[in-house]
Coordinates of C-alpha atoms and ligand atoms in Angstrom, one line a residue:
X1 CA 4.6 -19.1 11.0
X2 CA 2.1 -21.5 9.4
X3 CA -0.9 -22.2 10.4
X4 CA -3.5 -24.8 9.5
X5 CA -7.0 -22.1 9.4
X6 CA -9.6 -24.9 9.1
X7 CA -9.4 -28.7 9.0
X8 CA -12.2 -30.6 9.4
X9 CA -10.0 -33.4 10.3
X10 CA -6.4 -34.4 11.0
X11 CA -5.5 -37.1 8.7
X12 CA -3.7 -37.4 5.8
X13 CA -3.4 -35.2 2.6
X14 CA -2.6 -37.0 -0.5
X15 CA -0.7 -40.0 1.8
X16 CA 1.1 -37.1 4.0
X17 CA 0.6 -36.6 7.6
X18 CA -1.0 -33.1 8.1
X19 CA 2.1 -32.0 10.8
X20 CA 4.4 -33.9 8.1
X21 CA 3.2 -31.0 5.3
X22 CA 2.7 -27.7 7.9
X23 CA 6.9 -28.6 8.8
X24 CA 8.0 -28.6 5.7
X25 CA 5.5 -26.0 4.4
X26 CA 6.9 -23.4 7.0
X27 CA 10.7 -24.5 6.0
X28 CA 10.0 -23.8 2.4
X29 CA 8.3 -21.0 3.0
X30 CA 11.2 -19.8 5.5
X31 CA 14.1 -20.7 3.0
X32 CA 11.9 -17.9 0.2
X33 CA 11.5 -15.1 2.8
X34 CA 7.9 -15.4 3.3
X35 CA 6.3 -13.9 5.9
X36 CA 3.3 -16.4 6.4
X37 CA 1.7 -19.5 4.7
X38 CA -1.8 -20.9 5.4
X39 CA -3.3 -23.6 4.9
X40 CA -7.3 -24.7 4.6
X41 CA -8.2 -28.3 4.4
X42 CA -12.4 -28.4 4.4
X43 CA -13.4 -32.1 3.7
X44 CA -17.2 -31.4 3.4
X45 CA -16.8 -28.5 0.8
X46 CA -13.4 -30.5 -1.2
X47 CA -11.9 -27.4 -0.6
X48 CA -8.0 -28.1 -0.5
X49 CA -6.2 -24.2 -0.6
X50 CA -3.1 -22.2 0.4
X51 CA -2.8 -18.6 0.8
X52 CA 1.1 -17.7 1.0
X53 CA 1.9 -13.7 2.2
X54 CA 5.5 -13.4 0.7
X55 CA 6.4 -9.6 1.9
X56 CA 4.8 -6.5 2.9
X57 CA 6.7 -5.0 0.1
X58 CA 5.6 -1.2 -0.1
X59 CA 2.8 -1.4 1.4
X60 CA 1.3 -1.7 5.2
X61 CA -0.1 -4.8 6.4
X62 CA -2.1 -5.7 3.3
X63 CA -1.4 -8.1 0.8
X64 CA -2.4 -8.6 -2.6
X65 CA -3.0 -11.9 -4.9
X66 CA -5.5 -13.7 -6.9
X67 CA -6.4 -16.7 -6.5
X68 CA -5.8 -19.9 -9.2
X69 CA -7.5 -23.2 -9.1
X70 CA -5.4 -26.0 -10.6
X71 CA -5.4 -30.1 -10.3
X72 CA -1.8 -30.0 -8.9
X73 CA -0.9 -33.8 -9.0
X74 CA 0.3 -33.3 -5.0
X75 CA 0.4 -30.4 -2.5
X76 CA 4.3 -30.0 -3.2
X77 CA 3.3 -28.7 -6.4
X78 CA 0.8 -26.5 -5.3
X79 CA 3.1 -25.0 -2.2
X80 CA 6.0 -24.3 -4.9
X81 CA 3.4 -22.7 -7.0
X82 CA 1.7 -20.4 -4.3
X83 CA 5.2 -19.4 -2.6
X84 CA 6.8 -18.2 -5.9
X85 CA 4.0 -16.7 -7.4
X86 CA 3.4 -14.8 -4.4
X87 CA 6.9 -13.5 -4.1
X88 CA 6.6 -12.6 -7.8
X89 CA 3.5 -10.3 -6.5
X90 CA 5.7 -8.7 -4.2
X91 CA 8.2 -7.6 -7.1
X92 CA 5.3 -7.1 -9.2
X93 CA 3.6 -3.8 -7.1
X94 CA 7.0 -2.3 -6.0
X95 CA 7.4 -2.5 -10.2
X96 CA 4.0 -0.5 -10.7
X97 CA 4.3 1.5 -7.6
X98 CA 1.6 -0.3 -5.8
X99 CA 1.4 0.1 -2.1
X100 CA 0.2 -3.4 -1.2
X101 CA 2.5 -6.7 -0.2
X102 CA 2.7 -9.6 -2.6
X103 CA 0.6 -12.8 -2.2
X104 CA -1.1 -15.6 -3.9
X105 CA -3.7 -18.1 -3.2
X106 CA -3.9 -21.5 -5.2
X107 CA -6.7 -24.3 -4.6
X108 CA -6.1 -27.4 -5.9
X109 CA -9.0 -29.0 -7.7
X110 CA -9.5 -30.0 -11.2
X111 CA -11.9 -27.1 -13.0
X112 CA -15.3 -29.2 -12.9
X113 CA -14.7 -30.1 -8.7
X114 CA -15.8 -26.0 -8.5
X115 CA -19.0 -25.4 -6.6
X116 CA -20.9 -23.0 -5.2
X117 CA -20.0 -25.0 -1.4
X118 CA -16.3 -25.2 -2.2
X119 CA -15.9 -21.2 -3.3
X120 CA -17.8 -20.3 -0.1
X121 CA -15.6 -22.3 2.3
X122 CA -12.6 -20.7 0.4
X123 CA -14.2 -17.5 1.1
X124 CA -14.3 -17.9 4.8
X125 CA -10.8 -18.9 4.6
X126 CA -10.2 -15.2 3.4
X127 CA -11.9 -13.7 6.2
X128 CA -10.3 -15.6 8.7
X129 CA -7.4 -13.6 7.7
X130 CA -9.5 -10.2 8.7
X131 CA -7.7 -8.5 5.8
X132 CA -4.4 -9.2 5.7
X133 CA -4.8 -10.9 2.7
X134 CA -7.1 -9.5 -0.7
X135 CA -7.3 -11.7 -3.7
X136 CA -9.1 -11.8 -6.7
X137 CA -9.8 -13.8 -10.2
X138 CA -6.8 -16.1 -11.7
X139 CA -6.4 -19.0 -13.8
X140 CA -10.2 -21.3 -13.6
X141 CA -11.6 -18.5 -11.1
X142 CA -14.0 -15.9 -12.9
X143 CA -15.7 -12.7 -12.2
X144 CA -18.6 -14.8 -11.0
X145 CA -16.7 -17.3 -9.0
X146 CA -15.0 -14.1 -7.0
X147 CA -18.7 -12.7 -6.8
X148 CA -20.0 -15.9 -4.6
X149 CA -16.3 -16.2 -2.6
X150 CA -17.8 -12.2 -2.0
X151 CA -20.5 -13.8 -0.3
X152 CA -18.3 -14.6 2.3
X153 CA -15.8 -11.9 2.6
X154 CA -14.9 -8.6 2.0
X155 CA -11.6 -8.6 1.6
X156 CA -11.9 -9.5 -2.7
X157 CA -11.8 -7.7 -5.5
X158 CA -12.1 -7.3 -9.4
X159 CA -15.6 -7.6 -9.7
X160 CA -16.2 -3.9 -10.0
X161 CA -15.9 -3.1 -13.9
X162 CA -14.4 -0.2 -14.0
X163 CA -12.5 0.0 -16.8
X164 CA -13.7 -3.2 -18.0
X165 CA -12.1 -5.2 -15.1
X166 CA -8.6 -7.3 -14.6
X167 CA -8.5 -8.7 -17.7
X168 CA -8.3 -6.2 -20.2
X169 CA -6.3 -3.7 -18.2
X170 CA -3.8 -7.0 -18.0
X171 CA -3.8 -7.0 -22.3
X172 CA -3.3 -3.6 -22.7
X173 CA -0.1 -3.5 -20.0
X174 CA 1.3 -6.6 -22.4
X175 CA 0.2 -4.7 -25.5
X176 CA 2.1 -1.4 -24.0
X177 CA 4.9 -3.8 -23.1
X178 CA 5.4 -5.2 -26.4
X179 CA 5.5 -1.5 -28.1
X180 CA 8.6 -0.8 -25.5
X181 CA 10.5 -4.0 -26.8
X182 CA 9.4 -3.2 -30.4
X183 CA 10.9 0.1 -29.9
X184 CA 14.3 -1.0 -28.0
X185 CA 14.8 -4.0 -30.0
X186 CA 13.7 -3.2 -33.7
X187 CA 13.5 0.6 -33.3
X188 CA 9.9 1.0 -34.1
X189 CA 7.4 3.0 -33.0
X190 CA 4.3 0.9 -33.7
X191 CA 3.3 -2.7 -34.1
X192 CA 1.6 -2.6 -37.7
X193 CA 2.7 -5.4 -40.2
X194 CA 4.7 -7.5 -36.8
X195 CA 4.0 -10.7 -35.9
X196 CA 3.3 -12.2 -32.6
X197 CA 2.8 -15.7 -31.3
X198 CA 0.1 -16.1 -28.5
X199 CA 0.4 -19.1 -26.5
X200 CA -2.6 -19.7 -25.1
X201 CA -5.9 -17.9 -25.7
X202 CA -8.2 -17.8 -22.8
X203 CA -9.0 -14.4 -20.9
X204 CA -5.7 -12.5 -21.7
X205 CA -4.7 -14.2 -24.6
X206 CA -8.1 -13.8 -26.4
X207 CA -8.2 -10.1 -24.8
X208 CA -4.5 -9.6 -26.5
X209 CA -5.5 -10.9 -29.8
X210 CA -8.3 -8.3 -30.3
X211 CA -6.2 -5.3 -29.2
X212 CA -3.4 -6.3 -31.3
X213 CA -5.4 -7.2 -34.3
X214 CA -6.4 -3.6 -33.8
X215 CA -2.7 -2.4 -34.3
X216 CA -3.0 -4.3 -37.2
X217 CA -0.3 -6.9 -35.8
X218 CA -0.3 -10.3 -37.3
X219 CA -1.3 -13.4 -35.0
X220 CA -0.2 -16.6 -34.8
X221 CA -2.2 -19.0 -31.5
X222 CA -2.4 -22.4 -30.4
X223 CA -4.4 -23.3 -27.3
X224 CA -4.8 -26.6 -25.5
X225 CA -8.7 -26.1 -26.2
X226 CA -8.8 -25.8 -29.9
X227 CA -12.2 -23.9 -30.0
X228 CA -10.5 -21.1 -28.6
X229 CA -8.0 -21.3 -31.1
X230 CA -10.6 -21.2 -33.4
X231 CA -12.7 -18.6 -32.2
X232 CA -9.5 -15.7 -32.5
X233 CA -8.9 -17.5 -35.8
X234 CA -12.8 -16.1 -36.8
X235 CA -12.8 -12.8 -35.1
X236 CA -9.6 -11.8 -35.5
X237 CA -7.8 -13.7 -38.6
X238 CA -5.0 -16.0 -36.4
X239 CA -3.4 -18.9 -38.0
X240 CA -3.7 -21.3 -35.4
X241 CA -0.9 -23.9 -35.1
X242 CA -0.1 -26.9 -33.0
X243 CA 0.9 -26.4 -29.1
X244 CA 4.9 -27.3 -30.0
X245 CA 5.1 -25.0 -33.5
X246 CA 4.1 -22.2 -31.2
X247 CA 7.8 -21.6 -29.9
X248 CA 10.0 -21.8 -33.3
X249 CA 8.1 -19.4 -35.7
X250 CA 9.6 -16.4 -37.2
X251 CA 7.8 -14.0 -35.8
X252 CA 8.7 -10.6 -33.8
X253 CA 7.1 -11.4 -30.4
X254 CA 6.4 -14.7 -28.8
X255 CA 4.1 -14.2 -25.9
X256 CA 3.2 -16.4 -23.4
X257 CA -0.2 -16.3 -22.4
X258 CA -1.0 -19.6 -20.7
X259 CA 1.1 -21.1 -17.5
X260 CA 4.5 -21.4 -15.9
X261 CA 7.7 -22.3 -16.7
X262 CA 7.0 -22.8 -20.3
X263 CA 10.5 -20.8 -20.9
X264 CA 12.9 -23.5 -20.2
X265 CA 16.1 -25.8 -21.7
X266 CA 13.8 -27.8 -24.2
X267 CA 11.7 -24.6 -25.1
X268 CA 14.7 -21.7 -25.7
X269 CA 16.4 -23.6 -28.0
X270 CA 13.6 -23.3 -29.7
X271 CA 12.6 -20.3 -30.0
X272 CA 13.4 -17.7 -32.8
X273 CA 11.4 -14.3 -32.0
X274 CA 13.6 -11.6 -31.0
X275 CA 11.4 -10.7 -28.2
X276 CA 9.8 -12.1 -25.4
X277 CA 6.3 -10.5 -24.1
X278 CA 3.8 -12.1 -22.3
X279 CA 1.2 -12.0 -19.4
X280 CA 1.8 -15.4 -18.0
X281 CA 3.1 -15.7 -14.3
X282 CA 6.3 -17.8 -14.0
X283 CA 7.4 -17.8 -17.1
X284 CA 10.8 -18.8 -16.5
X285 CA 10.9 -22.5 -15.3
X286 CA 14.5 -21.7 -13.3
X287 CA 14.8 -18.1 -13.1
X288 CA 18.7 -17.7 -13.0
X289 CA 19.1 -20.1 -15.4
X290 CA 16.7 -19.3 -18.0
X291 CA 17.2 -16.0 -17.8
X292 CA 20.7 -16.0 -18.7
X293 CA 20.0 -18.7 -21.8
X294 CA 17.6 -16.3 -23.0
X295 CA 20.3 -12.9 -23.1
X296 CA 22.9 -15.6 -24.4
X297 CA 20.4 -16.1 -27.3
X298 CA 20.1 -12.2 -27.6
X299 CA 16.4 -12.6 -27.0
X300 CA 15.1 -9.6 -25.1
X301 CA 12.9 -11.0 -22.8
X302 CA 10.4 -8.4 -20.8
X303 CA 9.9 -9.6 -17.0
X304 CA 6.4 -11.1 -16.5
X305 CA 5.9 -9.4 -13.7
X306 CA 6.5 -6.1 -14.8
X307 CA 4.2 -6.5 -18.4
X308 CA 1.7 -8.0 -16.7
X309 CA 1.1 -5.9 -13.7
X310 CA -2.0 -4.2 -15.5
X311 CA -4.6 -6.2 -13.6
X312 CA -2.8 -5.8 -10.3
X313 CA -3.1 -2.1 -10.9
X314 CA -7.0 -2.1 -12.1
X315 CA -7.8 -4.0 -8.8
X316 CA -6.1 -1.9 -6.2
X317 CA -7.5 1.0 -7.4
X318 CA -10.7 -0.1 -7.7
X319 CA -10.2 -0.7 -3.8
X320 CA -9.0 2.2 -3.0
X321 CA -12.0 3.7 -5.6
X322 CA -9.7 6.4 -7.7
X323 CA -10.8 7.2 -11.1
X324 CA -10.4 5.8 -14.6
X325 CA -8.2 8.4 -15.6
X326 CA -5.6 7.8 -12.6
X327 CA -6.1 3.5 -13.1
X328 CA -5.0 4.4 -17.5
X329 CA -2.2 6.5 -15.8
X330 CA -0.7 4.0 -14.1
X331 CA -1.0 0.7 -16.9
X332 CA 0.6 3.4 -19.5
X333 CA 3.4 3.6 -17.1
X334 CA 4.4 0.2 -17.6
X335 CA 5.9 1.2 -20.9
X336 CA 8.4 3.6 -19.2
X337 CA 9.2 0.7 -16.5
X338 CA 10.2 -1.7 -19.1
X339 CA 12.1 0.9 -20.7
X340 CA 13.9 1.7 -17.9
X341 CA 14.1 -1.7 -16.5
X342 CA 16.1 -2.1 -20.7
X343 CA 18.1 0.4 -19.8
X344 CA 19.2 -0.7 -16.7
X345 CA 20.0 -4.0 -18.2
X346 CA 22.4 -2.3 -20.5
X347 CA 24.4 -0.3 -18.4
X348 CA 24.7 -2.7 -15.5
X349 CA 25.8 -5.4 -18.2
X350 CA 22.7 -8.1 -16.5
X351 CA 20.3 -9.3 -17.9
X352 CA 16.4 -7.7 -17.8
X353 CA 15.1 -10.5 -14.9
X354 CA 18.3 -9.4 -12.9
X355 CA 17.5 -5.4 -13.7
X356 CA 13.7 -6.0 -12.8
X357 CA 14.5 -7.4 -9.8
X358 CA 17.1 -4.9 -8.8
X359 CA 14.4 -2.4 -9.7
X360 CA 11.6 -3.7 -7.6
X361 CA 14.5 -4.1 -4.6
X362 CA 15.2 -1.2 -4.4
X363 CA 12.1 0.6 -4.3
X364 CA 10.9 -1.9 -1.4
X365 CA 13.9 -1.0 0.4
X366 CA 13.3 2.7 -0.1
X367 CA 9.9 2.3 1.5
X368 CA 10.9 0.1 4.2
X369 CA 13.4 2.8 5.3
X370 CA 10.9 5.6 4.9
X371 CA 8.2 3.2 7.2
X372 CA 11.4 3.3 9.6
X373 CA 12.0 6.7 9.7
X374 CA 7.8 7.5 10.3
X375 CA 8.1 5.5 13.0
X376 CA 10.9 6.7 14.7
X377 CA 10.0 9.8 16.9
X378 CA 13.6 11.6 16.3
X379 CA 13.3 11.6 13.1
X380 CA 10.1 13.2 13.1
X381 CA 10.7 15.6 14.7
X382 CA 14.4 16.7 13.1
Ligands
NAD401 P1 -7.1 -18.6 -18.7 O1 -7.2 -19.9 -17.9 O2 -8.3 -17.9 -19.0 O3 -6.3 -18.9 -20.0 C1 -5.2 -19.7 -20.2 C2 -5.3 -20.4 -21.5 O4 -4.1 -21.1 -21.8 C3 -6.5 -21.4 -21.5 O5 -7.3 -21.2 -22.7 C4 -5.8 -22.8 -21.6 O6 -6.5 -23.7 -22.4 C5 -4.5 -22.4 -22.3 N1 -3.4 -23.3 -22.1 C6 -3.0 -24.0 -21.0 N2 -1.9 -24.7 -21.2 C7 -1.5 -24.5 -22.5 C8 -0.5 -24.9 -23.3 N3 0.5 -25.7 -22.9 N4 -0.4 -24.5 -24.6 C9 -1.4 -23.7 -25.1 N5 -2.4 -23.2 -24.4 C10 -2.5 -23.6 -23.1 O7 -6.1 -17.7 -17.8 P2 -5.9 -16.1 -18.0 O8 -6.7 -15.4 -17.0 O9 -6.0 -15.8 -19.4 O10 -4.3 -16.0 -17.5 C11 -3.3 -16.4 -18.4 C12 -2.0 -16.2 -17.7 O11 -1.8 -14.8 -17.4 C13 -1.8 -16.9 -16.3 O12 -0.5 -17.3 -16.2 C14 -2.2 -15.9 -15.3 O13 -1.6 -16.1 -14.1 C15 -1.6 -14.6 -16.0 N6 -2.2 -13.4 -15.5 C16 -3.5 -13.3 -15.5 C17 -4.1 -12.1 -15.1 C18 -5.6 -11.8 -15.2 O14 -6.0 -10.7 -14.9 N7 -6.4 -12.8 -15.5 C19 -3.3 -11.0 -14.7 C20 -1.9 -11.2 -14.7 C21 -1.4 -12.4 -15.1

């Protein structure tokens, strides 16, 4: 199932034996239900990625999933990252009715390693996939890092900016998602005079502020890099406060906007906003388990990747090249999804992970069995 793409040698990766890693990287990724794992190991261009295919979901041989670089302190770290953020992809586009498979590609390097060398031998590692896989811009990758991995392949996108690109089509589907809570939970129809917390203010989070500053939403913000703290706290009017304070304020929306598994047994207890609504990946640091302390606190908590499928749904279409009208369609759906995906939780008594996840089944099933039934000649014919 796993393959190693390109290793410029066979030694050892962060003291483990290359065949050591590809084992166990093929039994992890097994025991998740992926359908492949890759690995790139380029010692001349410091390039250390993964590229994990979790399902073909609704679409047909084509995968979708940015691409993050993080200093991961070992390669277990990364591969756990890459395999669940991937599956979450999967879930993500049969929730906005995306025809593509979920993936995800992670590098793992600390944000000043990047170089022009290292971004092109990543973007050969795409193309040696001829396809299979498309990614785009995540976490320490920007429009102009995707633009040079472009050199190399084909197969990217998000650098097209139609509608102003990933990032703010990923805000407004986290805006749209917090007017669905705000409805549900406190019966409103609009966000002016709420609060939210925004953890985290680098593309999204910034992005979020402005749009919600327009609604005339109160921010609260804290950011490991205080100057972007301090920038929303200029153009937008956010109290900034310290990285812990962020999770006990009284406020209507807390909104992660950062990393993973921030939403965990230390953090829940902590937390006192009624509602949960952020574009971070991951957000839940053990899925089951977090997700039923959060409905035993009564906090409603809106599936990440359901809120923040806006970019997802920016970049396919600017692949398949439909209009603006048509990509504006599809974000503004994601308020009827998390409505639905509400309502599910209420009358199946679980909680909203559960219903999203039951959602996003479903609908892969449903186009697994239609796939089966194109392909079978009977059936065609009947
Ligand atoms: P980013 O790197 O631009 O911003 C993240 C910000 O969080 C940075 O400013 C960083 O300093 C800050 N941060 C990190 N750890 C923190 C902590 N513990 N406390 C406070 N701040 C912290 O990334 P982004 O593109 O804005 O993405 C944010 C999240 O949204 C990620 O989880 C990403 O996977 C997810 N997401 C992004 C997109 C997209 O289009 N960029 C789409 C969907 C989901």
């Amino acid at each position: 199932m796993s393959n190693i793409k390109s290793a410029s040698d066979k030694n050892l990766l962060f003291g483990v034996a290359y065949d050591d890693f590809i084992d166990r990287m093929n039994q992890a990724a097994k025991e998740m239900g992926h359908e492949d794992v890759f690995f790139c190991h380029d010692k001349e261009a410091n390039l250390i990625a993964m590229i994990a295919i979790h399902d073909k979901g609704l679409g047909a041989g084509q995968s979708m999933g940015a691409t993050r670089l993080w200093p991961y302190t070992n390669q277990e770290h990364a591969l756990k990252d890459v395999l669940r953020l991937s599956r979450g992809m999967t879930y993500k586009a049969a929730c906005a009715n995306i025809p593509v498979g979920g993936a995800k590609a992670v590098i793992i390097a600390k944000p000043e390693q990047k170089s022009e060398r290292m971004l092109r031998a990543y973007g050969r590692f795409v193309e040696s996939l001829e396809g299979r896989f498309i990614t785009g811009q995540d976490v320490n990758i920007s429009t102009e890092d995707v633009r040079v991995i472009r050199q190399e392949t084909k197969h990217v996108v998000g650098v097209s900016e139609k509608c102003g690109g990933p990032v703010p089509m990923t805000a407004m589907g986290v805006v749209l998602g917090i007017k669905a809570a705000v409805k549900f939970r406190l019966h409103k129809e609009n966000l002016n005079g709420l609060s939210v917390a925004i953890q985290g203010v680098g593309n999204i989070g910034k992005n979020l502020c402005q749009q919600l500053h327009e609604h005339g939403v109160k921010l609260f913000v804290t950011d490991t890099i205080k100057e972007r703290a301090e920038e929303v706290k200029d153009l937008y009017g956010a109290i900034v406060v310290n990285s812990d304070e962020i999770y006990s304020l009284n406020v209507n929306v807390f909104a992660p906007c950062a990393l993973g598994g921030i939403l965990n047994s230390s953090t829940i207890p902590l937390i006192k906003a009624p509602i949960i609504a952020g574009a971070a990946n991951n957000q839940l640091e053990d899925e089951q388990i977090h997700s039923k302390l959060l409905e035993s606190k009564g906090i409603l908590y809106c599936p990440d990747y359901v809120i923040n499928a806006g970019g997802l749904i920016n970049v396919y279409n600017e692949m398949i090249d439909t209009d603006e009208e048509h990509i504006l369609k599809q974000v503004n759906n994601i308020y009827n999804t998390l409505l639905d995906i509400f309502k599910i939780s209420e009358e199946e008594e679980i909680n909203t992970h559960e219903a999203a996840k039951l959602l996003a089944e479903e609908r892969i099933m449903k186009a697994k069995n239609f796939n089966k039934a194109l392909h079978m000649p009977s059936l065609l014919l009947s």
